[in-house]
Short mmCIF file of C-alpha atoms in Angstrom, two decimals:
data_model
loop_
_atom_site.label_atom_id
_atom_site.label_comp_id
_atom_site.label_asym_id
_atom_site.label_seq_id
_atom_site.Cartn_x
_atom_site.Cartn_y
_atom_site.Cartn_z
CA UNK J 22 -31.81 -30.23 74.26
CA UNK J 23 -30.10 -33.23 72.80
CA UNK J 24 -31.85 -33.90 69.42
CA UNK J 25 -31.66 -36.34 66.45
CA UNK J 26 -29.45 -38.89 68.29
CA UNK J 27 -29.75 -42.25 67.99
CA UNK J 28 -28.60 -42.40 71.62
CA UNK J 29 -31.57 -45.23 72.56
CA UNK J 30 -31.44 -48.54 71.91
CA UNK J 31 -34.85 -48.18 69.66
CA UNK J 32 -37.05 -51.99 69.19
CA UNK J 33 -40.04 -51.01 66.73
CA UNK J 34 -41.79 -53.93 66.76
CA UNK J 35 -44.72 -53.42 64.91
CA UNK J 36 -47.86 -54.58 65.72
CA UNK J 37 -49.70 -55.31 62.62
CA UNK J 38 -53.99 -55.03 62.11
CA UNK J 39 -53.61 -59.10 61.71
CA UNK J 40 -52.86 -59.53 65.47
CA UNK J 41 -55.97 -57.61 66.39
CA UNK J 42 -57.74 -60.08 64.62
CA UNK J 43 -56.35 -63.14 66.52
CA UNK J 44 -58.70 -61.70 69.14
CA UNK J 45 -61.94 -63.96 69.58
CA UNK J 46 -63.47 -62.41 72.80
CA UNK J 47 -63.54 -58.37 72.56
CA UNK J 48 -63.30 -56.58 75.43
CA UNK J 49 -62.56 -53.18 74.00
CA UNK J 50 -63.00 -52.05 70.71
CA UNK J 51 -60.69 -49.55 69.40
CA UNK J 52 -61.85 -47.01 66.96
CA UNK J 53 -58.96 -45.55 64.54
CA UNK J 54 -60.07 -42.32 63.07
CA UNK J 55 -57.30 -40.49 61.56
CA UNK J 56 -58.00 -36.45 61.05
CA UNK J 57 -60.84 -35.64 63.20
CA UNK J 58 -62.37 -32.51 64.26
CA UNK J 59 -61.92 -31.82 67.96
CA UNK J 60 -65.55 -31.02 68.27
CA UNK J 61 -66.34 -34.02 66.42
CA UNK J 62 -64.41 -36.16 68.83
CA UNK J 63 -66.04 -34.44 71.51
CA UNK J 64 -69.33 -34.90 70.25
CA UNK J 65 -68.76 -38.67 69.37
CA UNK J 66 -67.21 -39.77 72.36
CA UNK J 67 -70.16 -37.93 74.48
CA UNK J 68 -72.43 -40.40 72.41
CA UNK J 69 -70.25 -43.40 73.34
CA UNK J 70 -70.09 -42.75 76.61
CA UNK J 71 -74.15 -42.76 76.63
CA UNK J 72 -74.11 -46.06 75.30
CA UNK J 73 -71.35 -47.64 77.71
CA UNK J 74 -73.25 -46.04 80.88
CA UNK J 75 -76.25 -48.08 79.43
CA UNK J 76 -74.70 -51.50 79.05
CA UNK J 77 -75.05 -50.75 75.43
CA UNK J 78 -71.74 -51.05 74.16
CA UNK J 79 -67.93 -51.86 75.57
CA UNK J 80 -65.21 -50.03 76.77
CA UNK J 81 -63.33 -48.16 73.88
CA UNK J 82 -60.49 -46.82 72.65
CA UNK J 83 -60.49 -43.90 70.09
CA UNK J 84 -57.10 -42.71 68.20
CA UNK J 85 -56.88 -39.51 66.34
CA UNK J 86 -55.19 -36.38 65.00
CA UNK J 87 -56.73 -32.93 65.82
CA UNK J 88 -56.26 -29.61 63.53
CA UNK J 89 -54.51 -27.31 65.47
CA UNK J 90 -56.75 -26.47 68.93
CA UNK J 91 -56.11 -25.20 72.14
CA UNK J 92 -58.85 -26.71 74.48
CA UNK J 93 -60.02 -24.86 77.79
CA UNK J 94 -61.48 -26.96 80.38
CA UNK J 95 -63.34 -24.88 83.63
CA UNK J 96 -61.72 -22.72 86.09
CA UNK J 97 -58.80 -22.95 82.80
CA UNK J 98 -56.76 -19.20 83.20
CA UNK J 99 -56.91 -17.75 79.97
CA UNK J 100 -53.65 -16.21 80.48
CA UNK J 101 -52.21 -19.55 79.82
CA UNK J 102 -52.59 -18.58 76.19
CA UNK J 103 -49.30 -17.11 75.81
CA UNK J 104 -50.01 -15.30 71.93
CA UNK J 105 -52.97 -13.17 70.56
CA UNK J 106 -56.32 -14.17 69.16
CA UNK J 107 -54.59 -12.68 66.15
CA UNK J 108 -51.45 -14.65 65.97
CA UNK J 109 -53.58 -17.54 66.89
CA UNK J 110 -55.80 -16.93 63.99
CA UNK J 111 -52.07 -16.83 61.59
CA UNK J 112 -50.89 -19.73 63.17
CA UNK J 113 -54.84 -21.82 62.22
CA UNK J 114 -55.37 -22.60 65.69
CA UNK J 115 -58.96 -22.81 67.40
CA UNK J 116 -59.81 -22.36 70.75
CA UNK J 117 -62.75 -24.50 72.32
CA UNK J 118 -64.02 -24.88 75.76
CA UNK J 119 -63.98 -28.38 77.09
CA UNK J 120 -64.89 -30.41 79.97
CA UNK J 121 -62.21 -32.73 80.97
CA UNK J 122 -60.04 -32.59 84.10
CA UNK J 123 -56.29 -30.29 83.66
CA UNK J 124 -55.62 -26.98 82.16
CA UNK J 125 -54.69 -25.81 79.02
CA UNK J 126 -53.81 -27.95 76.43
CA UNK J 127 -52.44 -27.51 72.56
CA UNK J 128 -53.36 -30.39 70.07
CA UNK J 129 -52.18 -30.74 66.42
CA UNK J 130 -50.71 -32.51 63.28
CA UNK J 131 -48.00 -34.44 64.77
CA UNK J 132 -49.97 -35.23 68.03
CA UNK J 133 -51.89 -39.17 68.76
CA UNK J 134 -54.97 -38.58 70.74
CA UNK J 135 -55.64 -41.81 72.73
CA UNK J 136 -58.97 -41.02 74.35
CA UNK J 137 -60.43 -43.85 76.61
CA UNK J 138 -63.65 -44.24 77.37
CA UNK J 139 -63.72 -46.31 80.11
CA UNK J 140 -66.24 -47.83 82.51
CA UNK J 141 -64.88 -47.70 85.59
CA UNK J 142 -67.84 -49.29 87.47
CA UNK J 143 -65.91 -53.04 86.28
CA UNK J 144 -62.57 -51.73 87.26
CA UNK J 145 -61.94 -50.03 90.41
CA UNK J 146 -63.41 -46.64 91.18
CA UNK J 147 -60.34 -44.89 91.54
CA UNK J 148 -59.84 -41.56 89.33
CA UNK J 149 -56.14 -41.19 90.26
CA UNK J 150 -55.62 -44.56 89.92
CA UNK J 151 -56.84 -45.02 86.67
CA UNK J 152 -55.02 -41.51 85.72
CA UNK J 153 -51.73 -43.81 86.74
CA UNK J 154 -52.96 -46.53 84.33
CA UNK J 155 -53.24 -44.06 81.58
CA UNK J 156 -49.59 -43.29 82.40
CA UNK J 157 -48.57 -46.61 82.31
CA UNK J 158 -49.93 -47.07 78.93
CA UNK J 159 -47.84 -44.36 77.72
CA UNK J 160 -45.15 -45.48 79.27
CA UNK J 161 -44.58 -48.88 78.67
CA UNK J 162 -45.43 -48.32 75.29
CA UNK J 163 -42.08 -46.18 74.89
CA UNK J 164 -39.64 -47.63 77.25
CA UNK J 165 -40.62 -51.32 76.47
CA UNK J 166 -40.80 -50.92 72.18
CA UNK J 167 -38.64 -47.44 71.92
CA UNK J 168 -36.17 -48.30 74.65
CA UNK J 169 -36.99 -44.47 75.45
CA UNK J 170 -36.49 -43.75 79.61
CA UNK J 171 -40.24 -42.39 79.93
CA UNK J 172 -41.35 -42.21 83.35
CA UNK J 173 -43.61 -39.91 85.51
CA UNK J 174 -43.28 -37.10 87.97
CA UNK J 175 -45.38 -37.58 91.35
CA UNK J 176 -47.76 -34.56 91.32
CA UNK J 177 -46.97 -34.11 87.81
CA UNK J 178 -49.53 -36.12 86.09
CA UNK J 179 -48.12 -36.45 82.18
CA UNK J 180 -45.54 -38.57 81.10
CA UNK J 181 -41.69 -37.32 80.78
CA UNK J 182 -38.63 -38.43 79.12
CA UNK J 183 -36.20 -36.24 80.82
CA UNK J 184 -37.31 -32.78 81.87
CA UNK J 185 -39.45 -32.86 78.79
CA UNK J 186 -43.10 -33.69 78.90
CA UNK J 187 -44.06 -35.70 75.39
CA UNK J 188 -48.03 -36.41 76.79
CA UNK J 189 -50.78 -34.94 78.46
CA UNK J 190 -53.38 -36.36 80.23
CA UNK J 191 -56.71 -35.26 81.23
CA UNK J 192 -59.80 -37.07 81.76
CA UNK J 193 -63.87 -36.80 82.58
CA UNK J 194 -66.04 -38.82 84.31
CA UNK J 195 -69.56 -38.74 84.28
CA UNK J 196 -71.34 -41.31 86.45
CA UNK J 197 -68.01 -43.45 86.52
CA UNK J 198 -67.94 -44.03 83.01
CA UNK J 199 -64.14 -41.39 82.06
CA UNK J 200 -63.71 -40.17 78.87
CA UNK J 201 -60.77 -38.24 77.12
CA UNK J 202 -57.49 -39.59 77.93
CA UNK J 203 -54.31 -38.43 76.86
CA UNK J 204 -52.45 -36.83 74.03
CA UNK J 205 -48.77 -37.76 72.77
CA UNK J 206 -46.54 -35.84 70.79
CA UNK J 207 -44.93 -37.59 68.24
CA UNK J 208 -43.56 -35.12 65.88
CA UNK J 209 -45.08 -31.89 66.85
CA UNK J 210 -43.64 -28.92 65.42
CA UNK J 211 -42.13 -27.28 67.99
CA UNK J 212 -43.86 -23.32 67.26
CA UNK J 213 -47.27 -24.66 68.41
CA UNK J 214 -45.81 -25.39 72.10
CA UNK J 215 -45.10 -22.14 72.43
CA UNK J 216 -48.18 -21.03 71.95
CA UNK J 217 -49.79 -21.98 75.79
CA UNK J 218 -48.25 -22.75 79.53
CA UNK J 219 -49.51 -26.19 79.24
CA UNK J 220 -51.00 -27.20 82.91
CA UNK J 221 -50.38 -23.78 83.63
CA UNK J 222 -46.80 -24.22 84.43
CA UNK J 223 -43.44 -23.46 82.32
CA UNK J 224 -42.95 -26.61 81.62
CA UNK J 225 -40.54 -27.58 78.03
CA UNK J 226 -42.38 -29.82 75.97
CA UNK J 227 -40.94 -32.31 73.55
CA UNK J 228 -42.48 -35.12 70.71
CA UNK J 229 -40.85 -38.55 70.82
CA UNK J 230 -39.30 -37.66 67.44
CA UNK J 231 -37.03 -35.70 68.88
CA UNK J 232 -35.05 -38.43 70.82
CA UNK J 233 -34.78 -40.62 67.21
CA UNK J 234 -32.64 -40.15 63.78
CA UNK J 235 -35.33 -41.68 62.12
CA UNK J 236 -38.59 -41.25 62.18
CA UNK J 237 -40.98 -43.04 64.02
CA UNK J 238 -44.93 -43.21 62.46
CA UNK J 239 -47.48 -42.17 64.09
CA UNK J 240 -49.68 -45.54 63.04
CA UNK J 241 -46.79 -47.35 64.67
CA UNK J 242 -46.92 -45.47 67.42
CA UNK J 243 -50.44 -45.57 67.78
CA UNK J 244 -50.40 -49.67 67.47
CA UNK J 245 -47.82 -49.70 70.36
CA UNK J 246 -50.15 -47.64 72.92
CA UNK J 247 -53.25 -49.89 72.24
CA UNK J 248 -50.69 -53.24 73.02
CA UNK J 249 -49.80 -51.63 76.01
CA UNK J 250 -53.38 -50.42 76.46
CA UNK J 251 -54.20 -54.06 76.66
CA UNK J 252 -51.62 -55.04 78.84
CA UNK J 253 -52.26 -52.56 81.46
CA UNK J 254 -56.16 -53.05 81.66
CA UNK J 255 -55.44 -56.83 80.49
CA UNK J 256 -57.91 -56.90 78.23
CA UNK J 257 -58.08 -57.59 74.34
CA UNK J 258 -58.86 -55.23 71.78
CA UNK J 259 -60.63 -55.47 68.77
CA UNK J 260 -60.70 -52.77 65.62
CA UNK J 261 -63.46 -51.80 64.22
CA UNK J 262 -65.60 -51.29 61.24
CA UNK J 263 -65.01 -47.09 61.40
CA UNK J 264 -61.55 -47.62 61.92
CA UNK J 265 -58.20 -46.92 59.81
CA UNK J 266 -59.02 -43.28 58.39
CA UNK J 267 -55.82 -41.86 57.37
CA UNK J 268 -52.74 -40.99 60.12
CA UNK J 269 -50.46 -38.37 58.52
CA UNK J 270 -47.58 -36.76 60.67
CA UNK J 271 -46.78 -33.48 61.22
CA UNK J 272 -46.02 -30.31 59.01
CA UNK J 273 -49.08 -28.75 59.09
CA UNK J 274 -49.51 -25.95 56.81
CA UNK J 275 -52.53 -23.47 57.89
CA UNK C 17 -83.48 -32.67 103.93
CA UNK C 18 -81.37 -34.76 101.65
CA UNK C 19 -77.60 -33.74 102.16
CA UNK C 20 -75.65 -34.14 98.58
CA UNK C 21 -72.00 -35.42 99.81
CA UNK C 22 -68.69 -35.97 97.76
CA UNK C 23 -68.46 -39.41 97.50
CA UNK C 24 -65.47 -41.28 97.45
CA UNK C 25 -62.98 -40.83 94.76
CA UNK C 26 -60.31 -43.77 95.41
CA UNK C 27 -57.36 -44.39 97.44
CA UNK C 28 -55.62 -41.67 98.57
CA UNK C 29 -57.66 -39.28 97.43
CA UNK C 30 -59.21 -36.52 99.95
CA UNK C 31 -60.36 -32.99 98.25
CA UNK C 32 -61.75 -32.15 95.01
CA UNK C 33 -62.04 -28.63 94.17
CA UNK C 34 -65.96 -27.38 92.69
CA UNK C 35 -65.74 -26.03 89.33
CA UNK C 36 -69.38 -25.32 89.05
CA UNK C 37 -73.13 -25.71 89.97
CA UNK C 38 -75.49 -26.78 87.42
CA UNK C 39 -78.27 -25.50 89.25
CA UNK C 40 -78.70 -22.20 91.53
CA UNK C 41 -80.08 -21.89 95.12
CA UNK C 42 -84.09 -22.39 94.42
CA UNK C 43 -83.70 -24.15 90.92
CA UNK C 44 -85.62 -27.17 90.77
CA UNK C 45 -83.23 -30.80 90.34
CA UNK C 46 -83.61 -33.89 88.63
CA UNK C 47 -82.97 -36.72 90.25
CA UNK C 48 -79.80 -38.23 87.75
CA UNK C 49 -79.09 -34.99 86.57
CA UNK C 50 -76.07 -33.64 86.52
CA UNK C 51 -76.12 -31.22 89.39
CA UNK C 52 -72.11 -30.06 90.63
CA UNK C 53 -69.06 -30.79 88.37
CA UNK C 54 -65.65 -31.37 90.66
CA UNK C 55 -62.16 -31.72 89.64
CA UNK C 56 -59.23 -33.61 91.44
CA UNK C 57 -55.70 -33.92 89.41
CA UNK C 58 -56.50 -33.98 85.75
CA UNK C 59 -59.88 -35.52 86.30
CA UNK C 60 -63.31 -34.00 86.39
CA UNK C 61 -66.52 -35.44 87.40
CA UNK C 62 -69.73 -35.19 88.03
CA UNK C 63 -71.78 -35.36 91.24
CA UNK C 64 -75.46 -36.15 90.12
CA UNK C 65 -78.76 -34.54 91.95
CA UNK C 66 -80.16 -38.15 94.40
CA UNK C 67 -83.69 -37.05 94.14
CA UNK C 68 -85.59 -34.34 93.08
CA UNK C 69 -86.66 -31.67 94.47
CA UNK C 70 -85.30 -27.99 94.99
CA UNK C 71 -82.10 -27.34 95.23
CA UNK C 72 -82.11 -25.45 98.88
CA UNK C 73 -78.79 -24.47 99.94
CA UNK C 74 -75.06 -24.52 98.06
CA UNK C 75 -72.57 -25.12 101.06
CA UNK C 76 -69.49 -25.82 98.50
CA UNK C 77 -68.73 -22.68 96.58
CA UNK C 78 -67.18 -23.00 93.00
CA UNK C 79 -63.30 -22.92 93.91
CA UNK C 80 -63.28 -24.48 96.99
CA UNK C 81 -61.60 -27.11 98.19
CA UNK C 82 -64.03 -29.83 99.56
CA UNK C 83 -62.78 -32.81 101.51
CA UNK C 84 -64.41 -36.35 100.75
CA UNK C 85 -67.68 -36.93 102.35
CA UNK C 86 -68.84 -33.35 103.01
CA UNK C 87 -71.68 -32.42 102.27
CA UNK C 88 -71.38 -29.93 98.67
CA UNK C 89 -75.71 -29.12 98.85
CA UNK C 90 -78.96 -29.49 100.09
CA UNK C 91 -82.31 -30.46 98.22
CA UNK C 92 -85.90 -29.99 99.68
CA UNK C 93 -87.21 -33.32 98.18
CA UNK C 94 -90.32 -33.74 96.03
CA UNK C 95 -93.40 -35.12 98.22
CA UNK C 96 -95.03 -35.84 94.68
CA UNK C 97 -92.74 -37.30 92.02
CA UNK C 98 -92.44 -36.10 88.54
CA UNK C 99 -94.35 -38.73 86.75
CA UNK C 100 -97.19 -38.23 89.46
CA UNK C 101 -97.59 -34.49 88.53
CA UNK C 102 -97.50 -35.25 84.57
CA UNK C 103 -100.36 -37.36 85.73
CA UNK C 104 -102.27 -34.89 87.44
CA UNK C 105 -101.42 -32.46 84.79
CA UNK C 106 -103.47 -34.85 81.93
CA UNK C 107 -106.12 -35.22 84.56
#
C-alpha cells in the first residue's frame, strides 16, 4: 500500500463560504453540522425528510462527523462484525440498527458524512441511478480538485482509488424522497476498519489521506463534495443558519 | 382484491429483495402507511399500503427475490373508510 507520496498532481482549490453566498436562487440548502450523534442525524434527517415529502422545505444536503458507530441496516449479518462487544466497547464504538440500503458500515473521527436528502419525484425516479450520481459526486470531487484516479467498480457500488475503497454509499427512500448518502474517509485511523467486513466482503479500505504528504482538511474536503454536489444535480446550494459547527479530523481518543 | 405490486424502480433495474413486512397476514393497513420495506443495491425503500383494509395474503416472503411488477400482497379493502367509522363511533 503506497502511502504518504505525493505521487498526484494535487489542485486544492478551495471553495470558500463567500461563494455560497453568490447564490440568489436556492435550490438546496446544505446544513454543516460538525460532531453529530449518529442517532441525532438519524433522527433529524427523518424530520427533514417529512418536510420535503410535504412541499415544506427543499432538497438538502447535511455534512457531519459521527463518534465511532457501526450501523446495521436489515437482513445486515452480524458476523460482519469482525471483534467482540467487548473490544468494541475498548475501542468506544456503538452499534445501532439502521434503515438505509447496504450492509455493514463503520463511521468515525476522520470520516465526512454527506447525507442527501433528496426528492426524487423532480429528478428521475431511478434508485440506481441516483446511487451513480452519488458516485459521481464523490468522484469528481477527488479526481477533478485532488487529481486523485477515483473511479467506481460496476456491481461495486462505493467509490475506489485503486483496490481501495475511500466511500460508502447507502441510501433510503421512503415515498421517493432518499435519505442517507454516503460516507468518505478522509483520515480515518486505520484500527477502526478492521473492526467490520464492510458490505460484507473483504474488501481493504483506505482515507484519501493516505494518497497525500500533506494533509488535506476535512472542511476542504467537505466544500469540494457540495461543488461537485451542485454540478452533478446542477443545482445551487445555499448554507444555512445551523450550519458551520466545528469539523475536527481524526485521532480520536475513546 | 387489491393486488400490492413492486413498482418500478428505474432503468435497468428488475428485482428487489423483501427485507420485511410491516404488517402480518390479518393485520389491519393504512392506506399511506408504510406496509413492505425492499432493498435493491445499497438502496432501501418503502412500498406503502394503496388502501385500507386487511392485509389478506403475503405472496413475497422476507428474503426473496421479487421481480418488478409482481405482486408482493393482497388487501381485502375497507367497504367503510376510516373517517366514516370515527363517525359512527361519535354517533
Amino acid at each position: 500500500m503506497i502511502f504518504r507520496r505525493s505521487v498526484y498532481p494535487v489542485n486544492r482549490t478551495l471553495l470558500t463560504v463567500d461563494r455560497f453566498t453568490m447564490y440568489t436562487d436556492c435550490a438546496f440548502r446544505v446544513m454543516n453540522l460538525g460532531i453529530i450523534d449518529y442517532v441525532e442525524a438519524l433522527g433529524l434527517q427523518k424530520s427533514i425528510v417529512a418536510d420535503i415529502a410535504a412541499g415544506r422545505t427543499p432538497h438538502t444536503v447535511i455534512t457531519c462527523q459521527h463518534l465511532p458507530v457501526i450501523t446495521l441496516p436489515p437482513r445486515a449479518k452480524n458476523e460482519n462484525i469482525l471483534v467482540s462487544r467487548e473490544e468494541l466497547k475498548r475501542l468506544g464504538i456503538r452499534v445501532f440498527p439502521t434503515d438505509r440500503g447496504g450492509e455493514v458500515t463503520y463511521h468515525g473521527p476522520g470520516q465526512l458524512l454527506f447525507y442527501s436528502l433528496f426528492d426524487l419525484r423532480q429528478d428521475e425516479k431511478d434508485l440506481h441511478l441516483y446511487l451513480r450520481k452519488l458516485e459521481q459526486v464523490a468522484i469528481s470531487a477527488l479526481r477533478d480538485n485532488f487529481g486523485l484516479n477515483a473511479y467506481r467498480k460496476e456491481d461495486l457500488t462505493g467509490v475506489w482509488i485503486g483496490p481501495y475503497k475511500v466511500a460508502s454509499i447507502g441510501i433510503r427512500v421512503k415515498n421517493w424522497v432518499a435519505y442517507h448518502g454516503f460516507s468518505l474517509n478522509v483520515e480515518v485511523e486505520k484500527k477502526y476498519f478492521s473492526t467490520i467486513r464492510p458490505c460484507g466482503m473483504d474488501i481493504p479500505m483506505a482515507s484519501i489521506n493516505d494518497f497525500f504528504s500533506d494533509a488535506v482538511s476535512l472542511e476542504t474536503v467537505r466544500d469540494m463534495l457540495i461543488s461537485s454536489f451542485a454540478d452533478v444535480f446542477q443545482m445551487r446550494p445555499k448554507l444555512t443558519e445551523h450550519s458551520e459547527r466545528k469539523f475536527f479530523i481524526g485521532r480520536f481518543d475513546p | 382484491m387489491v393486488k400490492v405490486y413492486l413498482p418500478e424502480l428505474g432503468e435497468n433495474i428488475t428485482k428487489a429483495t423483501v427485507s420485511y413486512w410491516y404488517a402480518e397476514e390479518g393485520a389491519t393497513v393504512v392506506e399511506g402507511s408504510d406496509l413492505v420495506e425492499l432493498a435493491t443495491d445499497k438502496a432501501a425503500f418503502n412500498v406503502p399500503a394503496p388502501c385500507s383494509g386487511t392485509l389478506v395474503e403475503i405472496l413475497a416472503h422476507e428474503g426473496e427475490s421479487i421481480e418488478v411488477g409482481a405482486v408482493l400482497g393482497l388487501i381485502e379493502e375497507d367497504t367503510v373508510s376510516p373517517e366514516a367509522e370515527d363517525e359512527k363511533e361519535e354517533v
